[in-house]
Every structure is written in C-alpha cells, then in structure tokens.
C-alpha cells in the first residue's frame, strides 16, 4: 500500500538503498515445502549482475544472498522468507558531485519534490539496485511454477536501439551477454555497444518475456486481470516506458480478422492475444514486451538545476550502463513469474473446487 | 483483492454483467464536501455511450445514474458513494446462438476455463459495459482534481488503423465522434469507418491521455509508481494490449542524449518522460497512450469450438463496434484520473508536513 | 482500505445510509457454483430485523434483497455479487430535532469532527442499518462453509444485563426473541425488558458465537491470525466494546495448568483456547463472545452540546432498541462466517498441496 | 494479505523465527524527516526484553537493532525502513526433546496441521520473539505521534492472576518490573511470582493501554473502525484471548444512562466509550485492555500426542515466563501506536481539506 510491496497472496516487500548497508526482501505467502538454498539465487543474480560483461556497469557486488527466515532444513515453511544482500561495493564518493544537483531524467528531482529529503548516494531507493531483490524473489516463483505446473518463464532482448534479431533460437540466448536470440548478430552488437560506450551516450532496448505452460483460467476480472498486473509489474521496473501483451501496439493497425486468434479442436491458430483473453490466461504462451529508455546517467554533459534553483551542467562520473535494457531480461522474467504465482495461488483459493474444465484445447494447433 | 476493486485510498469496486439487472460501483475514500448530482455523470457517460454515432454499437442505454449513498444535500460525506445504472436495453436473444460456442479472441473460453460457469449474455462480466462505471467514478475524480489542483485530464484518439492525425487541436476533439484532434481528417475517418462497417471487419486504435497541472511528488516507490499504476489501470480496460508513458516504445531506439529531458530554471526542455521520473510526477504533463485491439465480434465467420469441443463457425449477430477504441477515450481519462486522485490522497497522507519544496521549475520552458 | 471493505480473498464492501435511498453490498471472491436466490436471505434478515418483537425497535423494513449481479441461473459465477435493499420505512422527520445536536455516546460528534459534514438522518452511515448487509453476505458464507466443510456457525445471547442463562440448549435458541439458550428464563427476560422499556433506559448484552466443524489449519501468522481477524470483525459491529476468544478475560486469573487444553489421541480434553492456537484453528469449536453496550438513544434526557457549542439537553424520540445486543446474534454469526470463509480460501490457495496432515485428533475427547 | 504485514498507509511487515538467524521488519509509509538512530530502540526493547528481571524468561538477547534502510543522515527518507536484530542466544538444544511432540495449548499442533512442516526451535514463527519487531516499529510510531500531535501512548499491568492494583500512579509504572501502577503492592507481586515460579505453574494477566492527546476524527467507517483495528492489533499479540475498549465487558450489565458519556461545553463527563464513538476517535483518552493467557510452557507435565499420534507426556525444560503478560505492556503500546499512526495518515489523506472542526470540546470536563 505504501508502495514497496508487490502482490497479494504472494506479497514481496523490498527495501534498501543503492549505497545503504544492505538491500533485502520479504516474501510472504510462499507455500510450504519448496526447496531453497542460498546458492539457488546465484545464477539469476549473476545474469542480472552489474559487471557481467564490459557492456554493463562496472560495479561489482558479490550479491551473496542470506536467507534470514522462512526456511527450515532447506525447505520453505510457509512463513515469510526474508532475503538479505549486503552492499559491499558502494563507492559513494563517485556521487558526491551530484548530491547538490538534480540529474536530468532521473528520479533526483521527483524524490526531492516528494519527500524534501533524499539519499543521493547511487540514486538511493530509486536505483536499479533494488531489482536485485526482485530477481531473488523471482527465483522462488520460477521454481514453484516449474515444479507445480511445468511452467517456464524466459526472456530475451528483442531490440537494441535500431537492431532487431533476424533469427530466433532460445538456445543461444544465454550464450551471449545480450540475451540475444540470434547468435549471428552478437559481434555486431558488441561493436555497436563499444562505439556507444566510447561516445558516452546510451541507448534504449526492448525485452520480451514468454511464459510457457500456463494453464487456462488464471487472472481475475476486472482490475486484477493477469495482463493488468503484468503491466504494473513491468512498468514498475526502472527505466521502463512501455508494456505490451501479445500483438501489443501492432494491434492498432490490425483488422479484426487479422488479429483474432481462431480456435480449433487441435488448438489455437495464432497468438495475437499473448495468451490472455479478458484478463484470464487462455493456455497459450503468455507473451509480453517492455520498452526500456536509454539511461540518462551520461558522461555527456546535460543542462539541469541545483538545489538553489540555479542552472548547472551535470555529468555522470560514476559507473553506468550504456544500455540498462540488457540487464533487464532476468528482472522482467522475475516480475512475470511473481505475477503468475500470485494468480495461481488466488485461482487455487477461489476455484479449487472447479477442477479442470473441458473442453481444453492445445496452446497451438 | 478478488479483482473487482481498483485503488487503495480511493477504492472503486464495480459490479454487474452486461445483461444482468444493473451495473454499479462503490467509490470508497472520496473526501467529504465534493458537490455531486446525478446529472453530473451525463456528459461523460454520453461521450462513452454506445449509440453516440453510427460508428459505434447501436445498443441504446439511457444510462441514468442513481446515487444510492455517500451524498447528503448534494455533497459527498466521506462515506462510500454507490452508483447504480439499470440495464434497460439488454437484448439477450441476440446472444442465444453463441451461448454454446466460444467466440474466438473473446473471454468466453477463458471465463469458462476459470469458473466452469459463465453468463453468456452480452459477454457477462467481461463486457465493456463494465466500463460505464469507471467513467462514472472518473467524473468524481476529474472534478476533485480540477477543484483541488486545477488539473485537467483529457484524451483523444491518436491513431485509427493506419490513420494518424496530421494536425493537433484540443478544441476540435469533442466536436467529432472520433475524439480526433485534426478536424480536417474527420470526413476521411467517416469514410474509413463506413467502409469498414460494410466489410464486416473491425480495426484497432490508439488513445492518448494527457493530465495537465499534476504537481510534482505524486507516486510511490517502487511498486506503487504512478506509471506502474497507470499501466495497470489502462491495461485493465477491455481490449487494451499495450500501454506507453511519454516516449513509450520509441525510447527503444532513442539515444540517451535524445531521450533525456534537460532542466533549466525556466522549465523542462522536453517531455520524453511523460511527466513521471522514478515513478513520481515531475510537474510536467502526464502523458500516456494505450493500444486497443480490433473487436473480435465480427459478422465475418471465424473458426472456433463449442462446449462439446467440436469445431464450429462463429458469427456475431449482435450489435458491435467496428472500432472499440473510439469509445475508449473517456474510459482511459477516467482511469488516469482515478489513479491520480488515489496518489494525491496517499501523498497528502504521507507527506502533508513536507509542504511545497523548492526549487520547483515550470512544466515547460 | 478506505474502511468499507472487509476481507481479502473474500472481500465484502458495504454502502448506504440509514435513511438514504438504499443499502447494499458487493461480495467479491465468492467461488462459482453456489446456489443463491433472493429468498435465501429472508430468514437471517428476519432474525436480525427490527420489528421482530416488541423488544426491538419498531422500524419495519421489508428488507427485500435484490441480487444485482454475480448470479446466473441461480448459481454464483465467481464475479462480484451485488445485493441491494431499498430503504422503505425511513421516517426522517423523527430525527429532525437532533440534526443540530450531538447525541451523547453516538457517532454524531465524531463523524462531524472527521468530515465536517454528516447525514444526520437515522445516524447515517453509523447506523446499525448497515449490518443488514453483513447478515446478507453472511448467508452466503454460512452456506458455503456448510456445503464445503459441514461447518455450522451459530450464536446465542449469553448475557442480558445481569441475567445469565442457567441452562443451555441449542434447540431453544431460535424459539424465543432473545436467542436465549435457556427456555425456562424467557418469561423473566420478557418482564425485564418490559420494565426496561417502560423506564426509558437501555441495557448491554453479551453474545456468543460458536463455529463447529472448522478443520485445523485455518489462519495466518502473525497479523492475519484467525482470532485477530475475528476480533476486528466483531469489534466493527456497532456498539461492541469487547471481544473474547475461548476463555477470554477469564484467562487472566487462570493458572497454566488450568487453562491449557491437554491433548490425547482421543481428542482435546478442554477448549479454553476457543479452537484457535497461535492464530490457527485447531479443529475444536471456534468460540468467541462480544460485549454490546446499552444504546444511548434514550428517552431519558442527557446533557450534550449543539453545533454552536452550546449546552443542550438531548432526548431521542425516534424508535430504538432498549437492548441492541439482542439483534446482534445473527450479525455476529455473519462476521465469524465471513472471516472463516476468507481464511478457508486463503488456506486453500497457499496450502492446497499440503492436503490433510496426520495426526489429526477429534475436537473433544 | 499473507498475514505478516500489519497496517495500510503505515505497513509493518515482520519476519523471522525464534531461533533462526535473525528477526526483522520493514516499516513502509513512515513520513520523511523523523529522526531515528539505532539507540532509540534500546529503551523499549529493554522494557520488553526477556531477562529484565527474575520474573521473566532467562533468555538474554542483546537485541541490537541495525537500521538497514530508509534513514539517511539520521532522518527517515520516506522509503521503507528495514530493521534487523540477530538472534544470538538461541539455545536450540533446549527444544530438541519436544521436536517430535506437540506441546498442549501451543501453536505446535496448528502450524503442523496448516503447513505439514514446522520449525520447532523455540516455537519458530509462533514465538513471542516476533514481538520484538513490533516494539521496534512502535518506537517510531510513538515518536511520530508525540512530535506531530503531542500524543502519549502508555501501558501498565492492570491485573495479575487475582491481583488488581488498589491505587494508581503513572509515575511508578516504570519503576517496577511489573509495569504495576501501585507501588505499595510490588512486594506482594514479587512474592506471588516467586511462589508461582517455584510451583512450576504460570498465570494470566491483563494489560491496559491509554493513548492521551488523540485528536477527534481518526478512524474509518465501518470495517476500518479505530477500535476494530486496535482489536485486531491486540488480538494478534501472542497469548491474547480478549480485548476491550473503554468499559469493555462491563458494559454488558450497564444501563444506558450509566454507560453514556454526556457532553458539556467544558468537556465529556465520563469515558465509558474509551475515546472511540462509531469507530472514530472522540478526543478523549483512547483506553483499551487485553487479556493474556498463562503460558502453557510449563515444567509441570501435561498430556499430549506426538507426530505418530501416540499419547505422550510433555514437560517444557527451556526458559519460560511464568507470566507472559508482564512483558506484554510495551508490545501492546506499540500496537496501539501503530494503529493510531496509520489512522492519522489515512485521515490526513482523506480529510486534509476539512481542517479543524468546531465545536471541539475538551477530553474531560
């Protein structure tokens, strides 16, 4: 309610500032019996981590997750799971220059206007550092969805600046630092990013997340629609300016005969809906995309004002990503997984008696 | 929580099916003292109404709003405001044919899969009829925002199929049945729609909503971001497949130097952010867009299945809109207004002591 | 959140003022498939009704419930159930005298202090008229609990002024207008109430509610404890000043060896816990009591102030109950049933996989 | 929603098991600018601490609070405040014996029935250890209420077994280990407790909390009543079986003329209401009491069952309090303070425009 909790039956509360002592989260509502160990978070945190490649910010956190509660003898107990990550590589001095100024297109100015006080170190609460805990919580959600329903939630970069994949292969997505589904383009991306970093500028990106295996029937009318909550979840990620489900904005110029997903006893014939109809999952792949803006922490000077209201020139000297969208893939996966798990629990609560309904058709004919 | 309530400090709960006895809503949390009369809802309900022009569905509801509670001697009392609209023009027979089949790309199949029971009359709860109550609730929110802060929340159609406005003039938006900001194109739109209706097909649309006068500081970190809740609000509207704030998906190919909104003591120099930074309003115009899919209630036959799981051909005989997006403008305005009012109340609760912060720069230089 | 909604997975929102056009509620989260018809509400509304006997207020409402939504062909559909009751017997003139004064021990003064505006007719929103909708919602909860789990939720008056039942027989509770479990005392109660009414004074009462058949495991740690939510539910009923679970305040002078409920393979040996341990149901009867204050709407003049801040003498001329506690029995049952159903749904959501756990011992040895 | 969060505008989420690595909480919604340092928690944690005197459990935690987030340069920033306390004195071996049995009248059996898994060390999540974090959060609430409104929230023991204070003096409450308001009885209490501890038995207690200086107008109709949320808050404390506001259960045998609190321009003439009318504060002292059961962790053997369902005899060997109610005073204060602060924020959000209303009369004539 005060803004730092996400979800209802599965409620994730995060806390922590970029350069404070620690960041963490409390995951409330996870069913008992899920096997969880500290090392289970490593892979996804590494995927998200700053410093994974030369194309992302050079901050190097260990990001060791400590499980503070909710797990006994390696299994969740149904009580709140608290996770803690200490901030070990917080070079606050890098930010000393900008304590007194508002970086353009950052939350500096708006936090100041809201609270009249702000923690300027590394962006404080507005830093993407917070997303570490989303990814950690998402690890549990992804595991539970996989174990209970065989659901996979995977993402990839679907656009970087003007570049779009020409081919598509899930198998190569994890083999390159861009989560890019077309191996033939990786060198081109490397060159593009190198030139961009050299220029001191940044660029936007698009990420796509696909959840396979979601059973039909998840989602609530009418404000708790599955896609409405996915939209909130994705738009709440730092730097996101747009969210699409299925055909997304392309549906604006589609005809009804073109957009509609016809059904046959053998399955759906297309998936413009992105697996969601009337806010409820249809059994098809849940497909959604998000647009991430280019970071505004630039080495190229920009006009702004300081706390005295005077014009200043702002240059970011600290570490930064020329394309924050690259690291957003695991974050977006996590958010989609959390929304799905929450809806699974709610659906089970309300409709457990209903059981499986016929007729149920395949995801794709 | 069970999905039919929207908002926190200002909580709107809607109820009702398309062809049930009535639809209604309960608005909880409206401050006392707001002047409200039944006729205040008329204009916006008329803007949304089916039957406004030949380009929208021919269902003709009177849509008379009865105020059941929360208003005494013409003013809100702080207690829940219940609004009721009787369904008077519900021709259920039109839908008798499809009771046994699932219309492709409708919620028919997903509601069935969720609940194992559904009210097929006019789409039941999944019908856009529900949005009537959003518009009604939005009337109160728009009034309160205007009176307390001088905020205006206005929308217009920004794309219809492939057509985009060539000029822009707020003053003409309400003068044509399309909420179109370019008067010179209205005839072209008329012809386009006539041809479309004749063909039996439908088309998508894009709507843009702009809130002017929003003070800086509204929005909560990090899941209660103003844009995150706007995204949920807009995505929860029937037929919406995408939501953008500010530059939206265009930011994917923007450079940081291009996207960032520089600030000067005289104001912001651009508004790619759409008035929201770090999830908190900046004082600039809040700008958001939504993509609406073409309706799938078509006179052109489509393949589907029936409740026995057999292949059937479905044709919609009832009234329908060839472009549901046209009527979405007042609905989208209402949702944005409700989100803003909710955030205003929350902000006031938490930050009332803070008062107005300096420096505060103008919306636009 | 704004105060007029109760519950989470099962969320009941009520609206309406005592002398406004109508009162009603929206029940969101009820599973699909529950058989409900307008006449199903009659019995419990009658039990609660004013005018049931000469011992309660003489207002005579028909209290006809109209089902506005959420039910199709006699069964719930999973969508919000809206219920409406028109106010037909609202004699506002009775209250004209007191519009300008604050009745002592009423909400008149506090509503005025909160909102700066109030609907004085019959107490407006603060009237016990609101509890009609609690009872209506409770009918659905009681039915669902009975059908799904064989749970019964029943209440009785357990004290009236100084009078306490000497014997106990569930079978006679519904046979007298006091919900009194000792038939031999009914005449005594009649005389007591007649004398009280004659005197113009009023008296308090205690109500006890017992839920039998609640399976172990319902309730959430640590703020969502079953007893914590029952306490909120019961304390939210008009005129309630105290709530107890199990031994209640008697536990203050009990020794641990006296209070503890020992367990054997054949069952529990006592039930001082009232069926709840650590906030979670134990499988024993859930037992709770509430204290209701004597109404302060008295024919005997009392000192107060008016809106000008001047001393006045207030006399209530309208109808009133000399003991509001008598009618509280069905209201308290309804609130307990709503809490139980909400917890059942939540438990099912989170712990559906867990299934039935052994060892499970009987409620009572 | 999943049970471990309390409050709405001010939401406190706690986590942690008695013998896990740590306990902690996240306080979301605290306004910016409140001065908070780690040492500010010491006094109240000490008041609650185990080991304060020989009359309470001998577990000796340091209970050092670490502030992990939400505070910058000694002041709250408006972002979530995370507090952490490491568990340093957790002697799990003490509990090894009972891992396989269910202690009678403990949550052992019910947690097992709910989750099918439980952390038996020290009661796990059901331990009163959790209340440490309530007290810590309450420190912030008490400070804010005092600074913003001059409110004090204080408690005292009002009954211990059969013993009740004969005199009353706030000034002595903090001078004895019992929070007892009658200094002349302290020796008697010492003797009583010594004998009790020797016997191996335990006893119940009653605690009373009084909030002075609460302005009129806080509280929401009708489920968010101030007293309803206080009831939930207090009943959620371990071992609580009853809650009263004002006259509480005494109102059952009061007459209306006796119970009603008459008003004069010089103030209220009594306070049977406990400062709350219609769920909204009246400006009088908010007065509430709670009943705490005698702990069932006894050295005297009790009958129970084990996980195989066999009859066993259970004896608690670990440390325990012969009267858990003694330490409940600061916990109850904290809960009342949290409810009040939450309502203050909500009231400010909804009714900020209303300002102070006349006539406003003094708390007491």
Short mmCIF file of C-alpha atoms in Angstrom, two decimals, chain D residues 4-353:
data_model
loop_
_atom_site.label_atom_id
_atom_site.label_comp_id
_atom_site.label_asym_id
_atom_site.label_seq_id
_atom_site.Cartn_x
_atom_site.Cartn_y
_atom_site.Cartn_z
CA UNK D 4 2.76 -10.95 8.13
CA UNK D 5 2.01 -7.35 7.29
CA UNK D 6 0.07 -5.02 9.53
CA UNK D 7 -1.40 -1.68 8.53
CA UNK D 8 -2.20 0.10 5.30
CA UNK D 9 -0.75 3.59 4.91
CA UNK D 10 1.81 2.59 7.51
CA UNK D 11 2.54 -1.05 6.76
CA UNK D 12 4.77 -3.09 9.02
CA UNK D 13 5.97 -6.46 7.75
CA UNK D 14 7.82 -8.67 10.20
CA UNK D 15 9.84 -11.79 9.56
CA UNK D 16 11.93 -14.26 11.43
CA UNK D 17 11.81 -17.30 13.66
CA UNK D 18 12.75 -17.53 17.29
CA UNK D 19 15.93 -19.49 16.64
CA UNK D 20 16.64 -18.58 13.03
CA UNK D 21 19.50 -16.29 12.04
CA UNK D 22 17.60 -13.08 12.68
CA UNK D 23 14.30 -11.35 13.07
CA UNK D 24 13.42 -8.08 11.42
CA UNK D 25 10.80 -5.82 9.99
CA UNK D 26 10.11 -3.44 7.15
CA UNK D 27 8.20 -0.28 8.00
CA UNK D 28 6.70 1.19 4.87
CA UNK D 29 4.93 4.52 4.74
CA UNK D 30 6.68 6.42 7.51
CA UNK D 31 6.76 10.10 6.57
CA UNK D 32 10.13 11.66 5.81
CA UNK D 33 12.10 13.66 8.34
CA UNK D 34 11.67 11.63 11.52
CA UNK D 35 14.94 11.44 13.48
CA UNK D 36 15.82 7.81 14.20
CA UNK D 37 19.03 6.20 15.44
CA UNK D 38 19.76 2.60 16.45
CA UNK D 39 19.95 3.54 20.13
CA UNK D 40 16.40 4.90 20.05
CA UNK D 41 15.07 1.36 20.10
CA UNK D 42 17.01 0.32 23.18
CA UNK D 43 14.71 1.53 25.94
CA UNK D 44 11.55 -0.11 24.69
CA UNK D 45 13.30 -3.30 23.65
CA UNK D 46 14.77 -3.44 27.12
CA UNK D 47 11.32 -2.95 28.60
CA UNK D 48 10.11 -5.91 26.58
CA UNK D 49 13.29 -7.91 26.90
CA UNK D 50 13.48 -11.36 28.24
CA UNK D 51 15.81 -11.35 31.19
CA UNK D 52 14.78 -7.99 32.54
CA UNK D 53 14.10 -9.44 35.96
CA UNK D 54 13.98 -12.85 37.56
CA UNK D 55 10.25 -12.89 36.85
CA UNK D 56 10.63 -13.29 33.14
CA UNK D 57 12.33 -15.84 30.90
CA UNK D 58 16.08 -16.01 31.25
CA UNK D 59 16.90 -15.82 27.57
CA UNK D 60 19.31 -12.92 27.19
CA UNK D 61 19.38 -11.35 23.79
CA UNK D 62 21.36 -8.25 23.15
CA UNK D 63 18.65 -7.17 20.73
CA UNK D 64 20.85 -4.70 18.92
CA UNK D 65 18.81 -3.10 16.17
CA UNK D 66 20.53 -2.45 12.87
CA UNK D 67 18.87 0.06 10.55
CA UNK D 68 19.28 -1.34 7.07
CA UNK D 69 17.43 1.25 5.01
CA UNK D 70 15.11 4.22 4.91
CA UNK D 71 17.23 6.50 7.07
CA UNK D 72 19.76 8.99 5.68
CA UNK D 73 21.90 11.18 7.87
CA UNK D 74 19.76 10.28 10.86
CA UNK D 75 16.38 11.04 9.35
CA UNK D 76 13.74 8.93 7.66
CA UNK D 77 13.53 9.50 3.92
CA UNK D 78 10.02 8.22 3.26
CA UNK D 79 11.32 4.94 1.83
CA UNK D 80 10.95 1.63 3.67
CA UNK D 81 12.78 1.35 6.97
CA UNK D 82 14.22 -2.12 7.50
CA UNK D 83 15.31 -3.12 10.98
CA UNK D 84 17.32 -6.21 11.79
CA UNK D 85 18.05 -7.99 15.05
CA UNK D 86 20.32 -11.00 15.04
CA UNK D 87 19.37 -13.96 17.21
CA UNK D 88 22.40 -14.51 19.38
CA UNK D 89 21.19 -16.52 22.33
CA UNK D 90 19.20 -19.24 20.70
CA UNK D 91 19.82 -22.47 22.59
CA UNK D 92 18.10 -24.84 20.22
CA UNK D 93 19.15 -27.92 22.14
CA UNK D 94 16.69 -26.97 24.85
CA UNK D 95 13.94 -27.73 22.45
CA UNK D 96 15.30 -30.93 20.94
CA UNK D 97 13.09 -33.06 23.18
CA UNK D 98 9.89 -31.55 22.00
CA UNK D 99 10.59 -31.55 18.28
CA UNK D 100 8.57 -34.69 17.93
CA UNK D 101 5.70 -33.78 20.26
CA UNK D 102 3.06 -31.11 20.24
CA UNK D 103 3.01 -29.04 23.42
CA UNK D 104 -0.56 -28.67 24.64
CA UNK D 105 -2.01 -25.19 24.07
CA UNK D 106 0.86 -24.19 21.80
CA UNK D 107 0.84 -23.46 18.12
CA UNK D 108 2.88 -26.63 17.55
CA UNK D 109 -0.11 -28.68 16.53
CA UNK D 110 -1.83 -26.00 14.48
CA UNK D 111 1.26 -24.98 12.48
CA UNK D 112 1.83 -28.65 11.76
CA UNK D 113 -1.77 -29.03 10.62
CA UNK D 114 -1.53 -25.96 8.42
CA UNK D 115 1.81 -26.41 6.75
CA UNK D 116 2.84 -30.03 7.26
CA UNK D 117 6.25 -28.69 8.21
CA UNK D 118 7.38 -26.58 11.14
CA UNK D 119 10.44 -25.03 12.64
CA UNK D 120 10.23 -26.40 16.18
CA UNK D 121 13.15 -24.40 17.54
CA UNK D 122 11.74 -22.13 20.19
CA UNK D 123 8.32 -22.11 18.61
CA UNK D 124 9.65 -20.86 15.27
CA UNK D 125 7.47 -18.17 13.83
CA UNK D 126 4.84 -18.56 16.55
CA UNK D 127 7.28 -17.47 19.24
CA UNK D 128 6.77 -14.20 21.08
CA UNK D 129 10.24 -13.36 19.82
CA UNK D 130 8.42 -11.84 16.84
CA UNK D 131 7.01 -9.14 19.06
CA UNK D 132 10.48 -7.62 19.36
CA UNK D 133 9.95 -6.11 15.95
CA UNK D 134 6.53 -4.80 16.84
CA UNK D 135 8.10 -2.94 19.73
CA UNK D 136 10.83 -1.59 17.45
CA UNK D 137 8.31 -0.37 14.90
CA UNK D 138 6.24 1.07 17.71
CA UNK D 139 9.15 3.23 18.80
CA UNK D 140 8.94 5.12 15.52
CA UNK D 141 5.16 5.40 15.72
CA UNK D 142 5.25 6.65 19.29
CA UNK D 143 7.85 9.26 18.40
CA UNK D 144 5.93 10.48 15.38
CA UNK D 145 2.66 10.70 17.30
CA UNK D 146 4.36 12.62 20.08
CA UNK D 147 6.11 15.04 17.74
CA UNK D 148 3.19 15.68 15.42
CA UNK D 149 0.29 15.66 17.88
CA UNK D 150 1.66 15.54 21.41
CA UNK D 151 0.15 12.08 21.84
CA UNK D 152 1.44 9.74 24.53
CA UNK D 153 0.80 6.00 24.38
CA UNK D 154 1.43 4.29 27.69
CA UNK D 155 0.52 0.98 29.24
CA UNK D 156 0.52 -0.79 32.55
CA UNK D 157 -0.35 -4.16 34.01
CA UNK D 158 -3.89 -3.94 35.34
CA UNK D 159 -4.28 -7.45 36.71
CA UNK D 160 -2.00 -10.36 37.55
CA UNK D 161 -3.89 -13.52 38.38
CA UNK D 162 -6.37 -12.40 41.01
CA UNK D 163 -4.34 -9.33 41.98
CA UNK D 164 -5.57 -5.90 40.93
CA UNK D 165 -3.98 -2.51 41.66
CA UNK D 166 -5.55 -0.78 44.65
CA UNK D 167 -4.03 2.59 43.83
CA UNK D 168 -2.98 4.18 40.54
CA UNK D 169 0.07 6.30 39.79
CA UNK D 170 1.56 6.56 36.30
CA UNK D 171 4.83 7.66 37.84
CA UNK D 172 5.60 4.31 39.44
CA UNK D 173 4.74 2.11 36.48
CA UNK D 174 8.24 2.18 35.06
CA UNK D 175 9.87 1.77 38.46
CA UNK D 176 8.98 -1.87 38.98
CA UNK D 177 9.45 -4.93 36.79
CA UNK D 178 5.70 -5.49 36.56
CA UNK D 179 4.60 -2.17 34.99
CA UNK D 180 2.37 -2.03 38.05
CA UNK D 181 0.71 1.29 38.88
CA UNK D 182 0.55 0.71 42.65
CA UNK D 183 3.99 0.82 44.30
CA UNK D 184 2.62 -0.44 47.59
CA UNK D 185 1.86 -3.81 46.05
CA UNK D 186 5.16 -4.56 44.38
CA UNK D 187 6.47 -6.71 47.19
CA UNK D 188 3.25 -8.70 47.17
CA UNK D 189 3.70 -9.28 43.45
CA UNK D 190 7.29 -10.38 43.94
CA UNK D 191 6.20 -12.95 46.49
CA UNK D 192 3.35 -14.10 44.28
CA UNK D 193 5.64 -14.59 41.32
CA UNK D 194 8.32 -16.33 43.33
CA UNK D 195 5.81 -18.83 44.62
CA UNK D 196 4.39 -19.32 41.16
CA UNK D 197 7.78 -19.96 39.61
CA UNK D 198 8.59 -22.39 42.34
CA UNK D 199 5.36 -24.27 41.70
CA UNK D 200 6.22 -24.65 38.04
CA UNK D 201 2.90 -23.17 37.06
CA UNK D 202 2.01 -19.93 35.26
CA UNK D 203 -0.74 -17.32 35.40
CA UNK D 204 -2.61 -14.89 33.17
CA UNK D 205 -2.61 -11.11 33.20
CA UNK D 206 -4.40 -8.06 31.98
CA UNK D 207 -2.68 -5.06 30.37
CA UNK D 208 -4.21 -1.66 29.81
CA UNK D 209 -3.02 0.87 27.26
CA UNK D 210 -4.02 4.53 27.25
CA UNK D 211 -3.35 6.99 24.44
CA UNK D 212 -3.66 10.60 25.51
CA UNK D 213 -3.94 13.52 23.13
CA UNK D 214 -5.51 11.72 20.18
CA UNK D 215 -7.44 14.36 18.22
CA UNK D 216 -11.06 13.65 17.29
CA UNK D 217 -11.77 12.29 13.84
CA UNK D 218 -9.39 9.36 13.42
CA UNK D 219 -10.91 6.07 12.29
CA UNK D 220 -12.82 4.89 9.26
CA UNK D 221 -16.32 3.59 8.92
CA UNK D 222 -17.21 0.77 9.12
CA UNK D 223 -14.71 -2.09 8.99
CA UNK D 224 -11.74 0.21 9.43
CA UNK D 225 -13.02 1.49 12.75
CA UNK D 226 -10.25 2.62 15.05
CA UNK D 227 -11.38 0.16 17.72
CA UNK D 228 -11.79 -2.67 15.22
CA UNK D 229 -8.20 -2.26 14.07
CA UNK D 230 -6.99 -1.93 17.66
CA UNK D 231 -8.82 -5.16 18.44
CA UNK D 232 -7.09 -6.93 15.58
CA UNK D 233 -3.75 -5.46 16.57
CA UNK D 234 -4.02 -6.54 20.18
CA UNK D 235 -5.55 -9.94 19.49
CA UNK D 236 -2.65 -10.64 17.13
CA UNK D 237 -0.22 -10.50 20.07
CA UNK D 238 0.80 -13.93 21.32
CA UNK D 239 -1.32 -15.32 24.16
CA UNK D 240 -4.04 -12.67 23.95
CA UNK D 241 -7.57 -14.05 24.38
CA UNK D 242 -9.61 -10.89 24.89
CA UNK D 243 -9.71 -7.21 24.02
CA UNK D 244 -11.75 -4.39 25.49
CA UNK D 245 -12.25 -0.74 24.65
CA UNK D 246 -13.43 1.64 27.35
CA UNK D 247 -15.88 -0.05 29.68
CA UNK D 248 -15.40 -3.26 27.73
CA UNK D 249 -17.32 -6.26 29.04
CA UNK D 250 -18.60 -4.21 31.95
CA UNK D 251 -20.98 -2.55 29.51
CA UNK D 252 -22.94 -5.80 29.40
CA UNK D 253 -24.54 -5.03 32.75
CA UNK D 254 -24.54 -1.25 32.45
CA UNK D 255 -27.69 0.75 31.84
CA UNK D 256 -27.71 3.29 29.05
CA UNK D 257 -27.90 6.18 31.49
CA UNK D 258 -24.91 4.76 33.28
CA UNK D 259 -22.81 3.99 30.22
CA UNK D 260 -23.39 7.07 28.12
CA UNK D 261 -20.73 9.74 28.25
CA UNK D 262 -22.54 13.03 28.50
CA UNK D 263 -21.02 16.09 26.89
CA UNK D 264 -20.84 19.68 28.03
CA UNK D 265 -19.12 22.71 26.54
CA UNK D 266 -16.48 22.11 29.22
CA UNK D 267 -15.84 18.55 28.14
CA UNK D 268 -17.01 14.97 28.38
CA UNK D 269 -18.34 13.89 31.79
CA UNK D 270 -17.14 10.28 31.63
CA UNK D 271 -15.29 7.94 29.28
CA UNK D 272 -17.02 4.61 29.08
CA UNK D 273 -16.51 4.76 25.34
CA UNK D 274 -12.75 4.59 25.74
CA UNK D 275 -12.35 7.57 23.45
CA UNK D 276 -13.97 5.99 20.40
CA UNK D 277 -17.52 6.50 19.09
CA UNK D 278 -18.73 4.89 15.90
CA UNK D 279 -15.19 3.73 15.32
CA UNK D 280 -13.81 7.28 15.28
CA UNK D 281 -11.78 8.97 18.00
CA UNK D 282 -13.68 11.50 20.11
CA UNK D 283 -10.73 13.40 21.52
CA UNK D 284 -10.92 11.60 24.85
CA UNK D 285 -8.26 9.18 26.02
CA UNK D 286 -8.22 6.04 23.95
CA UNK D 287 -8.37 3.25 26.54
CA UNK D 288 -8.09 -0.45 25.80
CA UNK D 289 -7.28 -3.63 27.68
CA UNK D 290 -6.16 -7.09 26.73
CA UNK D 291 -6.25 -10.45 28.45
CA UNK D 292 -3.19 -12.67 28.23
CA UNK D 293 -3.44 -16.35 28.97
CA UNK D 294 -1.00 -18.14 31.24
CA UNK D 295 1.82 -19.63 29.21
CA UNK D 296 1.46 -23.33 28.57
CA UNK D 297 5.23 -23.91 28.54
CA UNK D 298 5.24 -25.49 31.98
CA UNK D 299 7.60 -27.61 33.98
CA UNK D 300 4.53 -29.49 35.18
CA UNK D 301 3.88 -32.41 32.85
CA UNK D 302 0.87 -32.29 30.57
CA UNK D 303 -0.79 -34.85 28.34
CA UNK D 304 -0.31 -34.55 24.61
CA UNK D 305 0.40 -36.52 21.46
CA UNK D 306 3.43 -36.94 19.24
CA UNK D 307 3.78 -36.92 15.49
CA UNK D 308 2.92 -40.61 15.37
CA UNK D 309 -0.36 -39.76 17.09
CA UNK D 310 0.61 -41.51 20.31
CA UNK D 311 -0.09 -40.24 23.79
CA UNK D 312 2.91 -38.57 25.40
CA UNK D 313 3.68 -36.52 28.44
CA UNK D 314 5.19 -33.13 27.71
CA UNK D 315 7.37 -31.09 30.04
CA UNK D 316 8.94 -27.81 28.98
CA UNK D 317 12.56 -27.63 30.01
CA UNK D 318 13.56 -24.45 28.22
CA UNK D 319 13.34 -20.97 29.69
CA UNK D 320 9.89 -19.58 30.00
CA UNK D 321 7.95 -16.80 31.67
CA UNK D 322 5.58 -17.74 34.46
CA UNK D 323 3.55 -14.73 33.36
CA UNK D 324 3.96 -13.68 29.74
CA UNK D 325 1.57 -10.83 30.36
CA UNK D 326 4.18 -8.87 32.28
CA UNK D 327 6.24 -8.28 29.18
CA UNK D 328 3.23 -7.54 27.04
CA UNK D 329 2.91 -3.93 28.14
CA UNK D 330 5.39 -2.41 25.65
CA UNK D 331 4.11 -4.70 22.92
CA UNK D 332 0.55 -3.55 23.42
CA UNK D 333 1.66 0.08 23.49
CA UNK D 334 3.46 -0.46 20.22
CA UNK D 335 0.44 -1.98 18.52
CA UNK D 336 -1.85 0.83 19.64
CA UNK D 337 0.69 3.39 18.46
CA UNK D 338 0.98 1.73 15.05
CA UNK D 339 -2.79 1.69 14.60
CA UNK D 340 -3.04 5.33 15.60
CA UNK D 341 -0.28 6.44 13.26
CA UNK D 342 -1.82 4.52 10.38
CA UNK D 343 -5.16 6.19 11.01
CA UNK D 344 -3.54 9.59 11.32
CA UNK D 345 -2.01 9.19 7.86
CA UNK D 346 -5.25 7.93 6.35
CA UNK D 347 -7.27 10.69 7.95
CA UNK D 348 -4.82 13.29 6.73
CA UNK D 349 -5.04 11.89 3.23
CA UNK D 350 -8.80 11.93 3.05
CA UNK D 351 -9.72 14.88 5.23
CA UNK D 352 -6.80 17.29 5.00
CA UNK D 353 -9.07 19.94 3.50
#
